[in-house]
């Protein structure tokens, strides 16, 4: 896996985005997808389940997104340790507050990509608390005969604790050791007001963010492969007749209005 990540960082991500980069990335995608097969379904359930999510699902989708110059692995300033962490761990980096869009004007990212999960100590404390709660769930399910509705509720709570432990622990390492800011994983999913609010803003935000960069953003922008730099003509058109502060203020207001809708 480390050799695969090094190859992606050192060589493949510098290949032209599109079919050339996708073709070069196929061996890495296959390797990530086959990683769970190294573990037994009967004796190593935890390891197999973790790799199914982190490598076979999230990892392959991150690599796929990078082939069209999108997603966390497409960042130009990533060091090798940062790149490996974003590839192999279930985290997604927080977006910068202003970027340059195709028109040359400042663009304010929308949604949860602007949120940060917190400091390393906060995330580590969350992981410790969720681990303790997960132990309580295992104890309850193993020693008590609970009614079916209550048992299903305990199962659901245990799944939230397990996923939070799986993500908050690595996230605390990334923030403290690698200097990356990441988005939160969960945001009190039991307080969801609707299915859209549950999936888009509160439950497994890392997964929905990966899907956003791979599917939603290309559909909204009308282009599959993201360009590194906007055309010069669009840059001149975007800056003509307005200063950067006015453009940024206008774009921020539009972003806020769309987010409210």
Coordinates of C-alpha atoms in Angstrom, one line a residue:
X1 CA 0.0 0.0 0.0
X2 CA 2.8 2.4 0.8
X3 CA 4.5 1.7 -2.5
X4 CA 1.2 2.2 -4.3
X5 CA 0.7 5.6 -2.5
X6 CA 4.3 6.6 -3.3
X7 CA 3.8 5.8 -7.0
X8 CA 0.6 7.8 -7.1
X9 CA 2.3 10.8 -5.5
X10 CA 5.6 10.7 -7.3
X11 CA 4.5 9.9 -10.8
X12 CA 0.8 9.2 -11.6
X13 CA -0.7 12.4 -10.3
X14 CA 1.6 14.4 -12.7
X15 CA 0.2 12.6 -15.7
X16 CA -2.3 14.5 -17.8
X17 CA -5.8 14.2 -16.2
X18 CA -8.3 12.0 -17.9
X19 CA -7.8 8.7 -19.6
X20 CA -4.0 8.7 -19.4
X21 CA -4.1 9.2 -15.6
X22 CA -7.0 6.8 -15.2
X23 CA -5.1 4.1 -17.1
X24 CA -2.0 4.5 -15.0
X25 CA -4.1 4.4 -11.8
X26 CA -5.9 1.1 -12.6
X27 CA -3.3 -1.1 -10.7
X28 CA -3.7 1.1 -7.6
X29 CA -7.5 0.9 -7.8
X30 CA -7.4 -2.9 -8.1
X31 CA -4.9 -3.2 -5.2
X32 CA -7.1 -1.0 -2.9
X33 CA -10.2 -3.0 -3.9
X34 CA -8.6 -6.3 -3.2
X35 CA -7.1 -5.4 0.2
X36 CA -10.1 -6.7 2.3
X37 CA -9.6 -10.2 0.7
X38 CA -6.4 -10.6 2.7
X39 CA -8.5 -11.1 5.9
X40 CA -10.9 -13.8 6.9
X41 CA -14.6 -13.0 7.1
X42 CA -15.1 -15.3 10.1
X43 CA -12.0 -14.6 12.2
X44 CA -10.9 -11.1 11.2
X45 CA -14.2 -9.3 10.8
X46 CA -13.1 -6.0 12.2
X47 CA -10.0 -5.7 10.0
X48 CA -11.9 -6.8 6.9
X49 CA -14.8 -4.4 7.6
X50 CA -12.4 -1.5 8.2
X51 CA -10.5 -2.1 4.9
X52 CA -13.8 -2.5 3.0
X53 CA -14.6 1.0 4.0
X54 CA -11.3 2.8 4.1
X55 CA -9.5 1.1 1.2
X56 CA -12.0 -0.7 -1.1
X57 CA -14.6 2.1 -0.9
X58 CA -13.1 5.5 0.1
X59 CA -9.6 4.8 -1.2
X60 CA -10.7 3.8 -4.7
X61 CA -13.1 6.7 -5.0
X62 CA -10.4 9.1 -4.0
X63 CA -8.1 7.7 -6.6
X64 CA -10.9 7.9 -9.2
X65 CA -11.6 11.5 -8.3
X66 CA -7.9 12.3 -8.7
X67 CA -7.9 10.9 -12.3
X68 CA -10.2 13.8 -13.2
X69 CA -8.2 16.3 -11.2
X70 CA -10.6 16.4 -8.3
X71 CA -10.8 15.4 -4.7
X72 CA -8.3 15.4 -1.8
X73 CA -5.5 13.7 -3.7
X74 CA -5.5 16.3 -6.5
X75 CA -4.0 19.0 -4.2
X76 CA -0.8 20.3 -5.6
X77 CA 1.0 21.2 -2.4
X78 CA 0.7 17.8 -0.6
X79 CA 3.8 16.2 0.9
X80 CA 4.2 12.4 0.6
X81 CA 3.0 11.8 4.3
X82 CA 0.0 14.0 3.8
X83 CA -0.9 12.3 0.5
X84 CA -0.6 8.8 2.0
X85 CA -2.7 9.8 5.0
X86 CA -5.5 11.2 2.8
X87 CA -5.3 8.1 0.6
X88 CA -5.3 5.4 3.3
X89 CA -7.3 7.0 6.1
X90 CA -11.0 7.8 6.2
X91 CA -10.6 11.6 6.3
X92 CA -11.3 14.5 3.9
X93 CA -9.5 17.9 4.0
X94 CA -11.3 21.1 4.7
X95 CA -11.4 23.5 1.8
X96 CA -9.7 26.9 1.8
X97 CA -12.1 29.8 2.2
X98 CA -11.5 31.4 -1.2
X99 CA -10.4 29.9 -4.5
X100 CA -10.3 31.1 -8.1
X101 CA -13.2 29.9 -10.3
X102 CA -13.3 29.5 -14.0
X103 CA -14.3 33.1 -14.5
X104 CA -11.3 34.3 -12.6
X105 CA -13.4 35.6 -9.7
X106 CA -13.1 34.4 -6.1
X107 CA -15.3 31.5 -5.2
X108 CA -16.5 30.7 -1.8
X109 CA -16.8 26.9 -1.2
X110 CA -20.2 25.8 0.1
X111 CA -21.5 23.1 2.4
X112 CA -19.5 21.2 5.0
X113 CA -16.2 21.6 3.2
X114 CA -15.6 24.9 5.1
X115 CA -16.1 23.2 8.5
X116 CA -13.2 21.9 10.5
X117 CA -13.4 18.9 12.8
X118 CA -11.6 20.6 15.7
X119 CA -8.2 20.3 17.3
X120 CA -6.1 17.1 17.6
X121 CA -6.8 16.9 21.3
X122 CA -10.6 17.3 20.8
X123 CA -10.6 14.5 18.2
X124 CA -8.5 12.2 20.3
X125 CA -10.9 12.8 23.3
X126 CA -13.9 12.0 21.0
X127 CA -12.2 8.8 19.9
X128 CA -11.6 7.7 23.5
X129 CA -15.1 8.5 24.6
X130 CA -16.6 6.7 21.6
X131 CA -14.4 3.7 22.3
X132 CA -15.8 3.5 25.9
X133 CA -19.3 3.8 24.6
X134 CA -18.7 1.1 22.1
X135 CA -17.5 -1.2 24.9
X136 CA -20.8 -0.5 26.8
X137 CA -22.8 -1.4 23.7
X138 CA -20.9 -4.7 23.3
X139 CA -21.5 -5.4 27.0
X140 CA -25.3 -4.7 26.7
X141 CA -25.7 -6.8 23.6
X142 CA -23.7 -9.7 25.0
X143 CA -25.2 -9.9 28.5
X144 CA -28.8 -8.7 28.3
X145 CA -31.9 -9.9 26.4
X146 CA -33.2 -6.6 25.0
X147 CA -36.5 -6.1 23.2
X148 CA -36.1 -5.9 19.5
X149 CA -36.8 -2.2 19.1
X150 CA -34.3 -1.4 21.9
X151 CA -31.8 -3.9 20.5
X152 CA -31.9 -2.2 17.1
X153 CA -31.4 1.2 18.6
X154 CA -28.4 -0.1 20.6
X155 CA -27.0 -1.6 17.4
X156 CA -27.4 1.8 15.6
X157 CA -25.7 3.7 18.4
X158 CA -22.9 1.1 18.4
X159 CA -22.3 1.6 14.6
X160 CA -22.1 5.4 15.1
X161 CA -19.5 4.9 17.9
X162 CA -17.5 2.4 15.8
X163 CA -17.3 4.7 12.8
X164 CA -16.5 7.7 14.9
X165 CA -13.7 5.8 16.6
X166 CA -12.4 4.6 13.2
X167 CA -12.3 8.2 11.9
X168 CA -11.6 10.5 14.9
X169 CA -8.5 8.5 15.9
X170 CA -6.6 8.9 12.6
X171 CA -7.9 12.4 12.3
X172 CA -6.2 13.5 15.5
X173 CA -2.9 12.1 14.2
X174 CA -3.3 13.9 10.9
X175 CA -4.0 17.3 12.5
X176 CA -1.2 17.0 15.1
X177 CA 1.5 15.4 13.0
X178 CA 0.8 16.4 9.4
X179 CA -0.7 19.9 9.8
X180 CA -3.9 19.1 7.8
X181 CA -7.3 20.6 8.6
X182 CA -10.1 18.1 8.0
X183 CA -13.9 18.2 7.9
X184 CA -15.9 16.6 10.7
X185 CA -17.1 13.0 10.3
X186 CA -20.5 13.2 12.0
X187 CA -22.6 16.1 13.3
X188 CA -25.2 14.7 15.8
X189 CA -27.0 12.6 13.2
X190 CA -29.9 11.9 15.7
X191 CA -30.8 15.6 15.4
X192 CA -31.5 15.4 11.6
X193 CA -34.6 17.2 10.5
X194 CA -34.9 15.3 7.1
X195 CA -33.3 12.6 5.1
X196 CA -31.4 15.2 3.1
X197 CA -30.2 16.9 6.3
X198 CA -29.1 13.5 7.6
X199 CA -27.1 12.4 4.6
X200 CA -25.8 15.7 3.4
X201 CA -24.9 17.5 6.6
X202 CA -24.8 15.1 9.6
X203 CA -24.1 11.4 8.7
X204 CA -20.7 10.3 7.4
X205 CA -19.7 13.7 5.9
X206 CA -16.5 12.2 4.6
X207 CA -18.3 9.8 2.4
X208 CA -20.7 12.4 1.0
X209 CA -17.8 14.8 0.4
X210 CA -16.0 12.2 -1.7
X211 CA -19.1 11.5 -3.7
X212 CA -19.6 15.2 -4.2
X213 CA -16.2 15.7 -5.7
X214 CA -16.6 12.7 -8.0
X215 CA -20.2 13.0 -9.1
X216 CA -22.0 16.1 -8.0
X217 CA -19.4 18.8 -8.8
X218 CA -18.8 17.6 -12.4
X219 CA -22.6 17.6 -13.0
X220 CA -23.0 21.1 -11.6
X221 CA -20.0 22.6 -13.3
X222 CA -20.8 20.9 -16.6
X223 CA -17.3 19.6 -17.1
X224 CA -15.8 16.2 -16.0
X225 CA -12.1 17.1 -15.8
X226 CA -11.2 20.0 -13.6
X227 CA -8.7 22.5 -15.1
X228 CA -5.8 23.6 -13.1
X229 CA -6.0 27.2 -14.4
X230 CA -8.9 29.1 -16.1
X231 CA -8.5 30.3 -19.6
X232 CA -6.9 33.7 -19.9
X233 CA -9.9 35.1 -21.7
X234 CA -12.2 34.1 -18.8
X235 CA -9.7 35.6 -16.3
X236 CA -9.9 38.9 -18.0
X237 CA -13.7 38.8 -18.3
X238 CA -14.0 37.8 -14.6
X239 CA -11.9 40.8 -13.4
X240 CA -13.2 43.4 -15.8
X241 CA -15.3 46.1 -14.2
X242 CA -15.0 45.0 -10.6
X243 CA -12.3 44.8 -8.0
X244 CA -11.6 41.5 -6.1
X245 CA -13.2 42.7 -2.9
X246 CA -16.5 43.4 -4.7
X247 CA -16.4 40.1 -6.5
X248 CA -15.7 38.1 -3.3
X249 CA -18.5 39.8 -1.4
X250 CA -21.0 39.2 -4.2
X251 CA -20.0 35.5 -4.5
X252 CA -20.2 35.0 -0.8
X253 CA -23.7 36.4 -0.7
X254 CA -24.7 34.1 -3.6
X255 CA -23.2 31.1 -1.8
X256 CA -25.0 31.9 1.4
X257 CA -28.3 32.2 -0.4
X258 CA -27.8 28.9 -2.2
X259 CA -26.9 27.2 1.0
X260 CA -30.0 28.4 2.7
X261 CA -32.1 27.2 -0.2

